[in-house]
mmCIF file of C-alpha atoms in Angstrom:
data_model
loop_
_atom_site.group_PDB
_atom_site.id
_atom_site.type_symbol
_atom_site.label_atom_id
_atom_site.label_comp_id
_atom_site.label_asym_id
_atom_site.label_seq_id
_atom_site.Cartn_x
_atom_site.Cartn_y
_atom_site.Cartn_z
ATOM 1 C CA ILE A 13 99.858 10.770 -46.702
ATOM 2 C CA VAL A 14 98.547 7.470 -47.894
ATOM 3 C CA LYS A 15 95.047 7.330 -46.208
ATOM 4 C CA PRO A 16 92.748 4.598 -47.565
ATOM 5 C CA PRO A 17 89.188 4.720 -46.452
ATOM 6 C CA ALA A 18 88.793 3.484 -42.869
ATOM 7 C CA GLU A 19 85.785 1.309 -43.806
ATOM 8 C CA TRP A 20 88.187 -0.644 -46.219
ATOM 9 C CA ILE A 21 91.508 -0.680 -44.385
ATOM 10 C CA ASN A 22 89.840 -1.828 -41.122
ATOM 11 C CA THR A 23 88.598 -4.985 -42.914
ATOM 12 C CA LEU A 24 92.023 -6.160 -43.864
ATOM 13 C CA SER A 25 94.081 -8.685 -41.858
ATOM 14 C CA ALA A 26 97.277 -7.451 -40.199
ATOM 15 C CA THR A 27 99.293 -9.208 -43.000
ATOM 16 C CA ASP A 28 97.317 -7.563 -45.731
ATOM 17 C CA LYS A 29 97.639 -4.189 -44.055
ATOM 18 C CA ALA A 30 101.472 -4.662 -43.878
ATOM 19 C CA ARG A 31 101.507 -5.666 -47.544
ATOM 20 C CA PHE A 32 99.361 -2.640 -48.566
ATOM 21 C CA PHE A 33 101.606 -0.221 -46.779
ATOM 22 C CA ALA A 34 104.807 -1.935 -48.021
ATOM 23 C CA ASP A 35 103.449 -1.714 -51.637
ATOM 24 C CA SER A 36 102.642 2.002 -50.922
ATOM 25 C CA ASP A 37 106.209 2.527 -49.715
ATOM 26 C CA ASP A 38 107.704 1.117 -52.817
ATOM 27 C CA ILE A 39 105.553 3.358 -55.065
ATOM 28 C CA VAL A 40 105.926 6.494 -53.057
ATOM 29 C CA PHE A 41 109.754 6.020 -52.790
ATOM 30 C CA ASP A 42 109.887 5.483 -56.564
ATOM 31 C CA ILE A 43 107.831 8.689 -57.283
ATOM 32 C CA MET A 44 109.666 10.829 -54.703
ATOM 33 C CA GLY A 45 113.095 9.239 -54.928
ATOM 34 C CA LYS A 46 114.038 7.097 -52.002
ATOM 35 C CA ASP A 47 116.800 9.537 -50.913
ATOM 36 C CA ASN A 48 114.185 12.272 -50.542
ATOM 37 C CA ILE A 49 112.195 10.286 -48.028
ATOM 38 C CA ARG A 50 113.669 10.740 -44.517
ATOM 39 C CA ALA A 51 111.007 9.050 -42.372
ATOM 40 C CA THR A 52 107.627 7.415 -42.376
ATOM 41 C CA ALA A 53 105.068 7.014 -39.662
ATOM 42 C CA LEU A 54 102.189 4.577 -39.556
ATOM 43 C CA HIS A 55 99.336 6.186 -37.651
ATOM 44 C CA ARG A 56 96.478 4.551 -35.869
ATOM 45 C CA ASP A 57 95.195 7.796 -34.355
ATOM 46 C CA GLU A 58 92.117 8.046 -36.535
ATOM 47 C CA ARG A 59 89.335 5.747 -37.598
ATOM 48 C CA GLY A 60 91.663 3.945 -40.039
ATOM 49 C CA GLU A 61 95.299 3.384 -40.264
ATOM 50 C CA HIS A 62 97.261 5.719 -42.579
ATOM 51 C CA LYS A 63 100.919 6.476 -43.285
ATOM 52 C CA HIS A 64 102.824 9.720 -43.376
ATOM 53 C CA TYR A 65 105.896 10.337 -45.420
ATOM 54 C CA PHE A 66 108.435 12.934 -44.384
ATOM 55 C CA GLY A 67 111.049 14.135 -46.824
ATOM 56 C CA MET A 68 113.667 16.664 -47.852
ATOM 57 C CA PRO A 69 112.989 17.764 -51.422
ATOM 58 C CA TYR A 70 116.350 17.607 -53.299
ATOM 59 C CA THR A 71 116.563 18.392 -56.980
ATOM 60 C CA ASP A 72 118.361 16.068 -59.425
ATOM 61 C CA ASP A 73 121.491 18.348 -59.159
ATOM 62 C CA GLY A 74 121.511 17.971 -55.284
ATOM 63 C CA ARG A 75 120.004 21.285 -54.323
ATOM 64 C CA LEU A 76 117.482 21.451 -51.521
ATOM 65 C CA CYS A 77 114.650 23.237 -53.113
ATOM 66 C CA ALA A 78 111.092 22.502 -52.249
ATOM 67 C CA LYS A 79 109.539 24.640 -54.916
ATOM 68 C CA ASP A 80 111.349 22.749 -57.681
ATOM 69 C CA VAL A 81 110.311 19.391 -56.322
ATOM 70 C CA ILE A 82 106.949 19.742 -54.536
ATOM 71 C CA ASN A 83 104.728 21.266 -57.085
ATOM 72 C CA LEU A 84 101.586 20.624 -59.143
ATOM 73 C CA LYS A 85 103.649 18.423 -61.548
ATOM 74 C CA LEU A 86 104.464 16.119 -58.665
ATOM 75 C CA TYR A 87 100.907 16.082 -57.376
ATOM 76 C CA SER A 88 99.622 15.242 -60.815
ATOM 77 C CA LYS A 89 102.199 12.366 -60.985
ATOM 78 C CA PHE A 90 101.149 10.966 -57.662
ATOM 79 C CA ASN A 91 97.465 11.227 -58.632
ATOM 80 C CA LYS A 92 98.047 9.238 -61.765
ATOM 81 C CA THR A 93 100.953 6.872 -60.851
ATOM 82 C CA TYR A 94 100.067 5.806 -57.313
ATOM 83 C CA PRO A 95 96.599 4.350 -58.091
ATOM 84 C CA THR A 96 97.808 2.762 -61.409
ATOM 85 C CA GLU A 97 100.735 0.990 -59.615
ATOM 86 C CA MET A 98 98.620 -0.052 -56.681
ATOM 87 C CA ARG A 99 96.109 -1.643 -59.035
ATOM 88 C CA LYS A 100 98.889 -3.493 -60.830
ATOM 89 C CA ARG A 101 99.736 -4.998 -57.417
ATOM 90 C CA GLY A 102 96.141 -6.136 -56.887
ATOM 91 C CA TRP A 103 94.723 -3.230 -54.803
ATOM 92 C CA ASP A 104 91.429 -1.778 -56.085
#
Protein backbone atom coordinates (compact mmCIF):
# COMPACT_ATOMS: atom_id res chain seq x y z
CA ILE A 1 0.00 0.00 0.00
CA VAL A 2 1.25 3.47 -0.88
CA LYS A 3 -0.44 5.72 1.64
CA PRO A 4 0.87 9.28 1.79
CA PRO A 5 -0.28 11.46 4.69
CA ALA A 6 -3.84 12.69 4.09
CA GLU A 7 -2.86 16.21 5.09
CA TRP A 8 -0.40 16.25 2.21
CA ILE A 9 -2.09 14.27 -0.59
CA ASN A 10 -5.32 16.24 -0.14
CA THR A 11 -3.49 19.48 -0.98
CA LEU A 12 -2.38 18.23 -4.41
CA SER A 13 -4.21 18.98 -7.63
CA ALA A 14 -5.79 16.07 -9.49
CA THR A 15 -2.93 16.24 -12.01
CA ASP A 16 -0.27 16.09 -9.30
CA LYS A 17 -2.05 13.20 -7.55
CA ALA A 18 -2.13 11.28 -10.82
CA ARG A 19 1.58 11.97 -11.37
CA PHE A 20 2.39 10.93 -7.78
CA PHE A 21 0.63 7.59 -8.15
CA ALA A 22 2.06 7.02 -11.64
CA ASP A 23 5.56 7.59 -10.24
CA SER A 24 4.71 5.21 -7.39
CA ASP A 25 3.58 2.59 -9.91
CA ASP A 26 6.86 2.82 -11.79
CA ILE A 27 8.89 2.32 -8.62
CA VAL A 28 6.73 -0.41 -7.07
CA PHE A 29 6.63 -2.33 -10.37
CA ASP A 30 10.41 -2.06 -10.60
CA ILE A 31 10.93 -3.31 -7.04
CA MET A 32 8.40 -6.14 -7.24
CA GLY A 33 8.77 -6.99 -10.90
CA LYS A 34 5.94 -5.85 -13.15
CA ASP A 35 4.88 -9.44 -13.86
CA ASN A 36 4.30 -10.01 -10.14
CA ILE A 37 1.76 -7.16 -9.85
CA ARG A 38 -1.67 -8.40 -10.95
CA ALA A 39 -3.86 -5.42 -10.03
CA THR A 40 -3.89 -2.03 -8.36
CA ALA A 41 -6.69 -0.11 -6.71
CA LEU A 42 -6.74 3.60 -5.96
CA HIS A 43 -8.82 4.08 -2.84
CA ARG A 44 -10.65 7.16 -1.66
CA ASP A 45 -12.31 5.42 1.29
CA GLU A 46 -10.25 7.10 4.00
CA ARG A 47 -9.16 10.65 4.73
CA GLY A 48 -6.57 10.60 1.95
CA GLU A 49 -6.21 8.75 -1.31
CA HIS A 50 -3.97 5.69 -1.25
CA LYS A 51 -3.17 2.83 -3.57
CA HIS A 52 -3.18 -0.92 -3.03
CA TYR A 53 -1.01 -3.26 -5.08
CA PHE A 54 -2.03 -6.89 -5.46
CA GLY A 55 0.41 -9.47 -6.66
CA MET A 56 1.42 -13.06 -7.15
CA PRO A 57 4.94 -13.57 -5.85
CA TYR A 58 6.90 -15.57 -8.40
CA THR A 59 10.58 -16.36 -7.91
CA ASP A 60 13.16 -15.67 -10.63
CA ASP A 61 12.89 -19.32 -11.72
CA GLY A 62 9.09 -19.08 -12.13
CA ARG A 63 7.90 -20.74 -8.93
CA LEU A 64 4.95 -19.25 -7.07
CA CYS A 65 6.44 -18.93 -3.61
CA ALA A 66 5.50 -16.07 -1.28
CA LYS A 67 8.06 -16.87 1.42
CA ASP A 68 10.90 -16.57 -1.10
CA VAL A 69 9.67 -13.22 -2.44
CA ILE A 70 7.72 -11.46 0.34
CA ASN A 71 10.18 -11.28 3.20
CA LEU A 72 12.23 -8.90 5.33
CA LYS A 73 14.72 -8.40 2.50
CA LEU A 74 11.92 -7.13 0.24
CA TYR A 75 10.52 -4.84 2.96
CA SER A 76 13.99 -3.46 3.56
CA LYS A 77 14.38 -2.80 -0.16
CA PHE A 78 11.02 -1.02 -0.27
CA ASN A 79 11.87 1.11 2.77
CA LYS A 80 15.16 2.22 1.20
CA THR A 81 14.41 2.31 -2.51
CA TYR A 82 10.90 3.77 -2.66
CA PRO A 83 11.63 7.04 -0.79
CA THR A 84 14.96 7.51 -2.57
CA GLU A 85 13.40 7.05 -6.01
CA MET A 86 10.42 9.28 -5.18
CA ARG A 87 12.80 12.04 -4.04
CA LYS A 88 14.68 11.74 -7.35
CA ARG A 89 11.34 12.45 -9.06
CA GLY A 90 10.77 15.57 -6.98
CA TRP A 91 8.57 14.20 -4.19
CA ASP A 92 9.65 15.01 -0.63
